[in-house]
PDB file of C-alpha atoms in Angstrom:
ATOM      1  CA  UNK A   1     257.596 408.849 162.320  1.00 69.00           C
ATOM      2  CA  UNK A   2     257.623 405.059 162.097  1.00 81.00           C
ATOM      3  CA  UNK A   3     259.958 402.192 161.308  1.00 81.00           C
ATOM      4  CA  UNK A   4     259.377 400.820 157.814  1.00 76.00           C
ATOM      5  CA  UNK A   5     261.845 397.942 157.403  1.00 79.00           C
ATOM      6  CA  UNK A   6     264.737 396.042 158.898  1.00 83.00           C
ATOM      7  CA  UNK A   7     268.022 397.439 157.560  1.00 90.00           C
ATOM      8  CA  UNK A   8     270.438 394.712 158.696  1.00 93.00           C
ATOM      9  CA  UNK A   9     271.000 391.922 161.178  1.00 95.00           C
ATOM     10  CA  UNK A  10     274.121 391.123 163.188  1.00 95.00           C
ATOM     11  CA  UNK A  11     274.871 387.608 164.419  1.00 96.00           C
ATOM     12  CA  UNK A  12     277.482 386.194 166.758  1.00 96.00           C
ATOM     13  CA  UNK A  13     278.949 383.035 165.208  1.00 96.00           C
ATOM     14  CA  UNK A  14     281.478 380.385 166.200  1.00 96.00           C
ATOM     15  CA  UNK A  15     283.584 380.268 163.020  1.00 95.00           C
ATOM     16  CA  UNK A  16     283.637 383.374 160.827  1.00 95.00           C
ATOM     17  CA  UNK A  17     285.053 381.764 157.673  1.00 94.00           C
ATOM     18  CA  UNK A  18     282.563 378.881 157.847  1.00 96.00           C
ATOM     19  CA  UNK A  19     279.651 381.278 158.386  1.00 96.00           C
ATOM     20  CA  UNK A  20     280.718 383.608 155.572  1.00 96.00           C
ATOM     21  CA  UNK A  21     280.975 380.596 153.250  1.00 96.00           C
ATOM     22  CA  UNK A  22     277.461 379.435 154.233  1.00 98.00           C
ATOM     23  CA  UNK A  23     275.751 382.790 153.759  1.00 97.00           C
ATOM     24  CA  UNK A  24     277.712 383.459 150.541  1.00 96.00           C
ATOM     25  CA  UNK A  25     277.713 380.030 148.871  1.00 97.00           C
ATOM     26  CA  UNK A  26     274.382 378.629 150.046  1.00 97.00           C
ATOM     27  CA  UNK A  27     272.177 381.711 150.431  1.00 96.00           C
ATOM     28  CA  UNK A  28     273.855 383.907 147.798  1.00 96.00           C
ATOM     29  CA  UNK A  29     274.943 386.885 149.899  1.00 96.00           C
ATOM     30  CA  UNK A  30     277.872 388.935 148.581  1.00 94.00           C
ATOM     31  CA  UNK A  31     280.894 389.334 150.828  1.00 90.00           C
ATOM     32  CA  UNK A  32     281.829 392.999 151.060  1.00 88.00           C
ATOM     33  CA  UNK A  33     285.566 393.295 150.423  1.00 75.00           C
ATOM     34  CA  UNK A  34     287.220 395.512 152.980  1.00 66.00           C
ATOM     35  CA  UNK A  35     284.028 395.506 154.989  1.00 53.00           C
ATOM     36  CA  UNK A  36     285.575 393.645 157.910  1.00 52.00           C
ATOM     37  CA  UNK A  37     287.231 396.674 159.497  1.00 57.00           C
ATOM     38  CA  UNK A  38     286.684 395.027 162.862  1.00 69.00           C
ATOM     39  CA  UNK A  39     288.910 392.035 163.571  1.00 78.00           C
ATOM     40  CA  UNK A  40     286.794 388.883 163.648  1.00 89.00           C
ATOM     41  CA  UNK A  41     283.915 390.451 161.724  1.00 93.00           C
ATOM     42  CA  UNK A  42     282.537 390.229 158.206  1.00 94.00           C
ATOM     43  CA  UNK A  43     279.778 392.070 156.418  1.00 95.00           C
ATOM     44  CA  UNK A  44     277.576 390.705 153.639  1.00 96.00           C
ATOM     45  CA  UNK A  45     274.948 392.122 151.324  1.00 96.00           C
ATOM     46  CA  UNK A  46     271.920 390.406 149.804  1.00 94.00           C
ATOM     47  CA  UNK A  47     271.886 390.382 145.982  1.00 91.00           C
ATOM     48  CA  UNK A  48     270.285 393.547 144.656  1.00 89.00           C
ATOM     49  CA  UNK A  49     270.312 395.261 148.041  1.00 92.00           C
ATOM     50  CA  UNK A  50     271.176 398.933 148.293  1.00 92.00           C
ATOM     51  CA  UNK A  51     272.126 398.610 151.962  1.00 92.00           C
ATOM     52  CA  UNK A  52     275.696 399.098 153.085  1.00 91.00           C
ATOM     53  CA  UNK A  53     275.308 395.581 154.477  1.00 94.00           C
ATOM     54  CA  UNK A  54     272.401 393.290 155.285  1.00 95.00           C
ATOM     55  CA  UNK A  55     274.239 390.908 157.572  1.00 96.00           C
ATOM     56  CA  UNK A  56     277.094 391.406 159.993  1.00 95.00           C
ATOM     57  CA  UNK A  57     278.880 388.384 161.437  1.00 95.00           C
ATOM     58  CA  UNK A  58     281.069 388.564 164.551  1.00 95.00           C
ATOM     59  CA  UNK A  59     283.189 385.566 165.532  1.00 95.00           C
ATOM     60  CA  UNK A  60     283.146 384.312 169.113  1.00 95.00           C
ATOM     61  CA  UNK A  61     285.179 381.134 168.569  1.00 94.00           C
ATOM     62  CA  UNK A  62     284.624 377.408 168.977  1.00 93.00           C
ATOM     63  CA  UNK A  63     284.147 377.741 172.742  1.00 95.00           C
ATOM     64  CA  UNK A  64     280.862 379.639 172.288  1.00 94.00           C
ATOM     65  CA  UNK A  65     277.851 377.859 173.759  1.00 93.00           C
ATOM     66  CA  UNK A  66     274.752 377.183 171.687  1.00 91.00           C
ATOM     67  CA  UNK A  67     272.030 379.808 171.846  1.00 90.00           C
ATOM     68  CA  UNK A  68     269.517 379.126 174.598  1.00 90.00           C
ATOM     69  CA  UNK A  69     266.921 381.411 173.020  1.00 91.00           C
ATOM     70  CA  UNK A  70     263.477 379.895 173.278  1.00 90.00           C
ATOM     71  CA  UNK A  71     264.681 377.024 175.467  1.00 91.00           C
ATOM     72  CA  UNK A  72     266.510 378.473 178.450  1.00 93.00           C
ATOM     73  CA  UNK A  73     266.471 382.186 177.747  1.00 92.00           C
ATOM     74  CA  UNK A  74     264.676 384.875 175.846  1.00 93.00           C
ATOM     75  CA  UNK A  75     266.165 385.862 172.519  1.00 91.00           C
ATOM     76  CA  UNK A  76     265.721 385.933 168.794  1.00 90.00           C
ATOM     77  CA  UNK A  77     264.078 382.847 167.264  1.00 91.00           C
ATOM     78  CA  UNK A  78     265.061 383.445 163.642  1.00 92.00           C
ATOM     79  CA  UNK A  79     265.487 385.920 160.814  1.00 92.00           C
ATOM     80  CA  UNK A  80     263.327 385.562 157.706  1.00 94.00           C
ATOM     81  CA  UNK A  81     264.924 386.334 154.351  1.00 94.00           C
ATOM     82  CA  UNK A  82     262.494 386.951 151.477  1.00 94.00           C
ATOM     83  CA  UNK A  83     263.145 385.577 147.998  1.00 95.00           C
ATOM     84  CA  UNK A  84     261.980 387.218 144.790  1.00 93.00           C
ATOM     85  CA  UNK A  85     260.405 384.217 143.053  1.00 94.00           C
ATOM     86  CA  UNK A  86     258.952 380.850 143.950  1.00 95.00           C
ATOM     87  CA  UNK A  87     261.656 379.323 141.731  1.00 96.00           C
ATOM     88  CA  UNK A  88     264.263 380.979 143.972  1.00 96.00           C
ATOM     89  CA  UNK A  89     262.674 379.258 146.975  1.00 97.00           C
ATOM     90  CA  UNK A  90     262.837 375.926 145.144  1.00 97.00           C
ATOM     91  CA  UNK A  91     266.518 376.426 144.261  1.00 97.00           C
ATOM     92  CA  UNK A  92     267.347 377.364 147.847  1.00 97.00           C
ATOM     93  CA  UNK A  93     265.532 374.280 149.130  1.00 98.00           C
ATOM     94  CA  UNK A  94     267.985 372.182 147.122  1.00 97.00           C
ATOM     95  CA  UNK A  95     271.035 374.183 148.177  1.00 97.00           C
ATOM     96  CA  UNK A  96     270.051 374.130 151.849  1.00 98.00           C
ATOM     97  CA  UNK A  97     269.368 370.380 151.713  1.00 98.00           C
ATOM     98  CA  UNK A  98     272.692 369.759 149.973  1.00 98.00           C
ATOM     99  CA  UNK A  99     274.476 371.758 152.692  1.00 98.00           C
ATOM    100  CA  UNK A 100     272.710 369.713 155.399  1.00 98.00           C
ATOM    101  CA  UNK A 101     271.151 372.911 156.715  1.00 98.00           C
ATOM    102  CA  UNK A 102     267.455 372.429 155.848  1.00 98.00           C
ATOM    103  CA  UNK A 103     265.494 371.564 159.002  1.00 98.00           C
ATOM    104  CA  UNK A 104     261.911 372.057 157.863  1.00 97.00           C
ATOM    105  CA  UNK A 105     259.346 373.799 155.717  1.00 97.00           C
ATOM    106  CA  UNK A 106     255.870 375.158 156.223  1.00 96.00           C
ATOM    107  CA  UNK A 107     252.896 376.486 154.311  1.00 95.00           C
ATOM    108  CA  UNK A 108     251.591 379.449 156.308  1.00 93.00           C
ATOM    109  CA  UNK A 109     248.800 380.060 153.810  1.00 90.00           C
ATOM    110  CA  UNK A 110     249.932 383.443 152.543  1.00 91.00           C
ATOM    111  CA  UNK A 111     253.627 382.529 152.729  1.00 93.00           C
ATOM    112  CA  UNK A 112     255.730 379.504 151.809  1.00 95.00           C
ATOM    113  CA  UNK A 113     258.717 378.972 154.076  1.00 97.00           C
ATOM    114  CA  UNK A 114     261.897 376.950 154.439  1.00 98.00           C
ATOM    115  CA  UNK A 115     263.696 376.675 157.768  1.00 97.00           C
ATOM    116  CA  UNK A 116     267.409 376.086 158.089  1.00 98.00           C
ATOM    117  CA  UNK A 117     270.260 376.306 160.564  1.00 97.00           C
ATOM    118  CA  UNK A 118     273.528 378.041 159.820  1.00 97.00           C
ATOM    119  CA  UNK A 119     276.901 376.537 160.852  1.00 97.00           C
ATOM    120  CA  UNK A 120     276.549 378.012 164.367  1.00 96.00           C
ATOM    121  CA  UNK A 121     273.102 376.441 164.767  1.00 95.00           C
ATOM    122  CA  UNK A 122     271.219 379.721 164.387  1.00 95.00           C
ATOM    123  CA  UNK A 123     267.850 379.242 162.731  1.00 95.00           C
ATOM    124  CA  UNK A 124     266.774 381.209 159.695  1.00 96.00           C
ATOM    125  CA  UNK A 125     263.731 381.251 157.471  1.00 97.00           C
ATOM    126  CA  UNK A 126     263.568 381.780 153.716  1.00 97.00           C
ATOM    127  CA  UNK A 127     260.121 382.943 152.643  1.00 96.00           C
ATOM    128  CA  UNK A 128     258.150 383.526 149.439  1.00 95.00           C
ATOM    129  CA  UNK A 129     254.940 385.527 149.776  1.00 94.00           C
ATOM    130  CA  UNK A 130     251.897 384.927 147.564  1.00 92.00           C
ATOM    131  CA  UNK A 131     251.207 388.072 145.514  1.00 90.00           C
ATOM    132  CA  UNK A 132     248.195 389.898 146.963  1.00 86.00           C
ATOM    133  CA  UNK A 133     246.258 389.732 143.683  1.00 87.00           C
ATOM    134  CA  UNK A 134     246.524 385.917 143.679  1.00 85.00           C
ATOM    135  CA  UNK A 135     245.484 385.349 147.306  1.00 84.00           C
ATOM    136  CA  UNK A 136     242.302 383.422 147.930  1.00 85.00           C
ATOM    137  CA  UNK A 137     240.309 382.827 151.104  1.00 85.00           C
ATOM    138  CA  UNK A 138     241.576 379.222 151.015  1.00 84.00           C
ATOM    139  CA  UNK A 139     245.167 380.488 151.053  1.00 80.00           C
ATOM    140  CA  UNK A 140     244.473 382.740 154.035  1.00 81.00           C
ATOM    141  CA  UNK A 141     242.854 379.880 155.967  1.00 80.00           C
ATOM    142  CA  UNK A 142     245.378 377.097 155.485  1.00 80.00           C
ATOM    143  CA  UNK A 143     248.539 376.192 157.321  1.00 87.00           C
ATOM    144  CA  UNK A 144     250.491 372.977 157.244  1.00 90.00           C
ATOM    145  CA  UNK A 145     253.211 371.097 155.446  1.00 92.00           C
ATOM    146  CA  UNK A 146     254.701 372.819 152.412  1.00 95.00           C
ATOM    147  CA  UNK A 147     254.221 370.972 149.124  1.00 95.00           C
ATOM    148  CA  UNK A 148     256.661 373.003 147.059  1.00 96.00           C
ATOM    149  CA  UNK A 149     256.019 370.987 143.881  1.00 97.00           C
ATOM    150  CA  UNK A 150     252.279 371.755 144.115  1.00 94.00           C
ATOM    151  CA  UNK A 151     252.964 375.449 144.730  1.00 94.00           C
ATOM    152  CA  UNK A 152     255.283 375.561 141.701  1.00 96.00           C
ATOM    153  CA  UNK A 153     252.585 373.894 139.585  1.00 95.00           C
ATOM    154  CA  UNK A 154     249.997 376.389 140.854  1.00 92.00           C
ATOM    155  CA  UNK A 155     251.981 379.645 140.585  1.00 92.00           C
ATOM    156  CA  UNK A 156     254.969 378.803 138.356  1.00 93.00           C
ATOM    157  CA  UNK A 157     258.653 379.288 139.162  1.00 95.00           C
ATOM    158  CA  UNK A 158     258.686 382.921 137.981  1.00 94.00           C
ATOM    159  CA  UNK A 159     255.905 384.076 140.319  1.00 91.00           C
ATOM    160  CA  UNK A 160     257.283 387.094 142.171  1.00 91.00           C
ATOM    161  CA  UNK A 161     256.912 387.580 145.884  1.00 89.00           C
ATOM    162  CA  UNK A 162     253.988 389.798 146.791  1.00 84.00           C
ATOM    163  CA  UNK A 163     255.342 391.902 149.645  1.00 62.00           C
ATOM    164  CA  UNK A 164     258.646 393.455 150.586  1.00 49.00           C
ATOM    165  CA  UNK A 165     260.845 396.253 149.361  1.00 41.00           C
ATOM    166  CA  UNK A 166     260.231 397.623 145.905  1.00 44.00           C
ATOM    167  CA  UNK A 167     262.214 396.045 143.109  1.00 43.00           C
ATOM    168  CA  UNK A 168     263.186 397.343 139.693  1.00 43.00           C
TER     169      UNK A 168
END
């Protein structure tokens, strides 16, 4: 017996409505109507997901302190959400920038990543993975700044991510 994937994540947030709007309007999650059976909670699902929910949000209120994870305490650094195509990553780069949430990007060789912060300041990653059949030794060896325009020119906007759950 072994674990084979992450089913969902649950985050504590300051403002539930603001967080739902961010994950729905910027990242494209679907709000699950009637899913917030717990007062101060909301549940969202990634497009195309078969999970009951992929993200649970629980409101703490405006008094909640910022996460000290990685600075003053142990804790989760970030969640990484995979996109289907390189074009999806490009579109999300624009949406995250427009929302003032984009805080960085990186070329990890085999993956191309955007980093953002949600309204509560929690960091997240959006990642596109080079398809295995297109990987080169140069890809495996490089890390650095992401040049998304160059990656789009190299692979095209319809290039599908190479790893993750099976898709139709």
